Short mmCIF file of C-alpha atoms in Angstrom, two decimals:
data_model
loop_
_atom_site.label_atom_id
_atom_site.label_comp_id
_atom_site.label_asym_id
_atom_site.label_seq_id
_atom_site.Cartn_x
_atom_site.Cartn_y
_atom_site.Cartn_z
CA MET A 1 238.19 -97.66 -50.99
CA ARG A 2 236.35 -95.17 -49.77
CA LYS A 3 234.00 -96.04 -47.03
CA SER A 4 230.60 -93.76 -47.35
CA ALA A 5 229.56 -91.46 -45.24
CA PRO A 6 228.13 -92.00 -41.71
CA PRO A 7 224.45 -92.37 -41.46
CA LEU A 8 224.34 -90.79 -38.68
CA LEU A 9 224.61 -87.25 -39.93
CA ALA A 10 226.03 -87.60 -44.01
CA ILE A 11 228.21 -84.19 -43.81
CA PHE A 12 231.28 -86.04 -41.98
CA ARG A 13 233.07 -87.69 -44.83
CA THR A 14 233.76 -90.65 -42.40
CA GLN A 15 232.27 -92.38 -39.76
CA LEU A 16 236.10 -91.82 -37.38
CA GLN A 17 236.19 -88.28 -39.17
CA GLY A 18 232.92 -87.59 -37.18
CA GLU A 19 233.99 -89.48 -33.96
CA LEU A 20 236.92 -87.68 -34.23
CA LEU A 21 235.60 -84.26 -34.44
CA ALA A 22 233.45 -85.71 -32.03
CA HIS A 23 236.54 -87.68 -28.70
CA VAL A 24 237.56 -83.74 -29.51
CA TYR A 25 235.09 -81.47 -29.25
CA LEU A 26 232.50 -82.25 -26.63
CA ARG A 27 235.69 -83.38 -24.09
CA PRO A 28 234.15 -81.35 -20.62
CA TRP A 29 237.88 -79.86 -20.31
CA ASP A 30 239.49 -77.44 -23.14
CA ALA A 31 242.15 -80.42 -22.12
CA ALA A 32 244.90 -81.04 -25.91
CA VAL A 33 244.93 -84.68 -26.45
CA SER A 34 247.62 -86.40 -28.31
CA ILE A 35 247.03 -88.49 -31.47
CA SER A 36 247.71 -91.59 -29.74
CA ASP A 37 245.52 -90.94 -27.43
CA LEU A 38 243.15 -90.30 -30.11
CA ALA A 39 243.56 -93.21 -31.78
CA ARG A 40 243.07 -95.49 -28.83
CA GLU A 41 240.28 -93.86 -27.58
CA LEU A 42 239.29 -94.86 -30.93
CA GLY A 43 239.69 -98.26 -31.28
CA ALA A 44 241.81 -97.00 -34.53
CA PRO A 45 245.46 -97.42 -36.08
CA VAL A 46 247.38 -94.28 -35.03
CA PRO A 47 248.73 -93.14 -38.38
CA THR A 48 244.97 -93.04 -40.24
CA VAL A 49 243.30 -90.70 -37.00
CA HIS A 50 247.38 -89.15 -37.49
CA ARG A 51 246.39 -89.03 -41.66
CA GLU A 52 242.69 -87.10 -40.73
CA VAL A 53 243.95 -85.21 -38.11
CA THR A 54 245.67 -83.25 -40.24
CA ARG A 55 242.65 -83.13 -43.01
CA LEU A 56 240.88 -81.77 -39.71
CA VAL A 57 244.09 -78.98 -38.42
CA ASP A 58 244.22 -78.47 -42.28
CA ALA A 59 240.25 -77.22 -42.77
CA GLY A 60 240.98 -75.33 -39.58
CA LEU A 61 238.29 -77.09 -36.89
CA LEU A 62 240.99 -78.46 -34.51
CA VAL A 63 244.23 -76.63 -33.31
CA GLU A 64 247.32 -78.95 -33.75
CA THR A 65 250.73 -77.31 -30.97
CA LYS A 66 253.24 -79.94 -29.87
CA SER A 67 254.59 -81.26 -26.39
CA GLY A 68 258.10 -82.46 -27.74
CA ARG A 69 257.77 -85.20 -30.29
CA THR A 70 253.74 -85.18 -29.24
CA ARG A 71 251.31 -83.83 -31.46
CA LEU A 72 248.85 -82.45 -29.29
CA VAL A 73 245.08 -81.23 -30.71
CA THR A 74 242.34 -79.47 -28.97
CA ARG A 75 239.30 -76.99 -30.78
CA PRO A 76 239.65 -73.84 -32.20
CA GLU A 77 238.77 -71.20 -29.81
CA ASN A 78 237.10 -68.42 -30.65
CA ASP A 79 235.94 -69.57 -34.32
CA LEU A 80 232.53 -68.92 -35.18
CA VAL A 81 232.11 -73.22 -36.33
CA VAL A 82 232.78 -74.40 -33.20
CA ARG A 83 229.70 -73.69 -31.28
CA PRO A 84 227.12 -75.01 -33.94
CA LEU A 85 229.63 -78.51 -34.95
CA THR A 86 229.98 -78.69 -30.77
CA GLU A 87 225.63 -78.37 -31.42
CA LEU A 88 226.32 -81.20 -34.30
CA LEU A 89 228.30 -83.48 -32.77
CA ALA A 90 225.91 -83.47 -29.18
CA VAL A 91 223.54 -85.05 -31.12
CA THR A 92 225.02 -87.22 -33.37
CA PHE A 93 227.82 -89.04 -31.91
CA GLY A 94 227.79 -87.78 -28.88
CA PRO A 95 226.48 -90.74 -26.57
CA LEU A 96 228.93 -92.53 -27.39
CA PRO A 97 232.12 -90.26 -25.84
CA VAL A 98 230.12 -88.17 -22.93
CA LEU A 99 227.88 -91.51 -21.35
CA SER A 100 231.78 -93.66 -21.47
CA GLU A 101 233.23 -90.63 -19.70
CA LEU A 102 230.22 -90.36 -17.47
CA LEU A 103 230.09 -94.20 -16.71
CA ILE A 104 233.78 -95.35 -16.31
CA ASP A 105 234.04 -94.29 -12.27
CA VAL A 106 230.28 -95.58 -11.58
CA ALA A 107 230.80 -98.43 -9.22
CA GLY A 108 228.77 -101.78 -10.23
CA VAL A 109 229.07 -101.60 -14.05
CA ALA A 110 230.48 -104.41 -15.97
CA GLU A 111 229.93 -103.85 -19.02
CA ALA A 112 227.14 -100.61 -21.10
CA TYR A 113 225.83 -100.79 -24.32
CA ILE A 114 224.20 -98.99 -26.35
CA TYR A 115 220.68 -100.00 -28.61
CA GLY A 116 217.38 -99.00 -29.83
CA SER A 117 217.84 -96.43 -33.33
CA TRP A 118 221.21 -94.68 -32.30
CA ALA A 119 223.33 -97.63 -32.40
CA ALA A 120 221.62 -98.68 -35.52
CA ARG A 121 222.37 -95.23 -37.01
CA TYR A 122 226.05 -95.73 -35.39
CA ARG A 123 225.97 -99.18 -37.19
CA GLY A 124 225.45 -98.80 -40.93
CA GLU A 125 221.73 -98.65 -41.33
CA PRO A 126 219.88 -95.49 -42.91
CA GLY A 127 216.78 -93.81 -40.95
CA PRO A 128 215.86 -91.15 -39.32
CA THR A 129 217.65 -88.52 -36.66
CA PRO A 130 217.23 -90.82 -33.25
CA VAL A 131 215.33 -88.83 -30.81
CA ASP A 132 216.61 -90.37 -28.13
CA VAL A 133 219.90 -92.98 -26.60
CA ASP A 134 219.09 -96.08 -25.04
CA VAL A 135 221.51 -97.40 -22.52
CA ILE A 136 221.53 -100.95 -20.90
CA VAL A 137 224.17 -101.23 -18.11
CA VAL A 138 225.61 -104.90 -16.67
CA GLY A 139 225.53 -105.78 -13.56
CA ASN A 140 224.48 -104.41 -10.31
CA ALA A 141 224.68 -100.04 -10.17
CA ASP A 142 223.66 -98.29 -8.02
CA LEU A 143 220.37 -96.97 -9.30
CA ASP A 144 219.69 -93.18 -8.25
CA LYS A 145 223.83 -93.09 -9.77
CA LEU A 146 222.57 -94.64 -12.98
CA ASP A 147 219.21 -91.81 -13.31
CA GLU A 148 221.23 -88.92 -12.57
CA VAL A 149 223.70 -90.40 -15.25
CA ALA A 150 221.32 -90.21 -17.29
CA GLU A 151 220.03 -86.57 -16.84
CA GLN A 152 223.46 -84.87 -16.54
CA ALA A 153 224.03 -87.26 -20.53
CA GLY A 154 220.47 -85.85 -22.24
CA ARG A 155 221.67 -82.48 -20.85
CA ARG A 156 224.54 -82.81 -22.95
CA LEU A 157 222.99 -84.66 -25.29
CA ARG A 158 220.22 -82.56 -25.71
CA ARG A 159 218.00 -85.30 -25.77
CA GLU A 160 216.24 -87.85 -23.86
CA VAL A 161 218.80 -90.47 -22.37
CA ASN A 162 216.77 -93.45 -20.58
CA ILE A 163 219.47 -96.25 -18.84
CA ARG A 164 218.64 -99.52 -18.06
CA ARG A 165 220.90 -102.30 -15.76
CA ILE A 166 220.13 -106.11 -15.86
CA ARG A 167 221.94 -108.48 -13.72
CA ARG A 168 224.74 -109.50 -15.43
CA ASP A 169 222.69 -113.63 -15.63
CA ARG A 170 219.69 -112.53 -17.41
CA TRP A 171 222.12 -110.46 -19.72
CA GLU A 172 224.40 -113.92 -20.67
CA ASN A 173 221.41 -115.68 -20.23
CA PRO A 174 218.01 -114.18 -22.24
CA GLU A 175 216.10 -116.78 -22.97
CA GLY A 176 212.61 -116.15 -22.11
CA ASP A 177 213.35 -112.12 -22.00
CA PRO A 178 211.11 -110.44 -25.56
CA PHE A 179 213.19 -107.76 -24.49
CA LEU A 180 216.93 -108.91 -24.13
CA SER A 181 216.46 -110.97 -26.99
CA SER A 182 215.19 -108.82 -28.68
CA VAL A 183 217.41 -106.06 -27.82
CA ARG A 184 221.46 -108.76 -28.56
CA ASP A 185 218.97 -109.86 -31.45
CA ARG A 186 219.42 -105.74 -33.09
CA PRO A 187 222.95 -103.03 -33.38
CA LEU A 188 224.49 -103.13 -30.28
CA VAL A 189 227.21 -99.60 -28.67
CA SER A 190 229.92 -101.52 -26.21
CA LEU A 191 230.94 -98.37 -24.16
CA PRO A 192 234.31 -98.66 -22.86
CA ILE A 193 234.11 -99.23 -19.12
CA SER A 194 237.21 -100.05 -17.54
CA ARG A 195 235.33 -100.23 -14.64
CA GLU A 196 234.41 -104.41 -12.97
CA GLY A 197 231.44 -105.23 -12.03
CA GLU A 198 229.66 -107.46 -10.38
#
């Protein structure tokens, strides 16, 4: 069964296609990435990612090289479409890879989630393109460091990024907190953060 186009940017065939391109195009370096690493980052089966990469290579939106038996992909260089596509990816699918990359090394981040309108679009709710990105960080991360992350992410994503820190005990027991109860009742998108926090 064919999945419908994603509400974040309906010009993509599928949500996976948009996420895959964002993970390749929005890397802060130009290093190639393997298909198995992409599959791990996206939480998708390797054969599915392999098929999607093949389509994108055939369309000229990705460039493939080989290192032994490993297929590596990167964005094309000096292609007319790279800059505008990168900008489109930044404002649509960009929050997930960009925020994950920026938060992964911040001490004290136990969990992190995108909520609000971006999370709603990502989870399939129709609506206008979100004008900002709202993030909840669970743990005891330094507030100044989180402000720096929000600023860096905002520059890369070309929109305001708001990060709110919540202690773990409040996150796990939101009773009596209307804001947290509302956030937890609406769509959330977990950011893959491997560092343990308090």
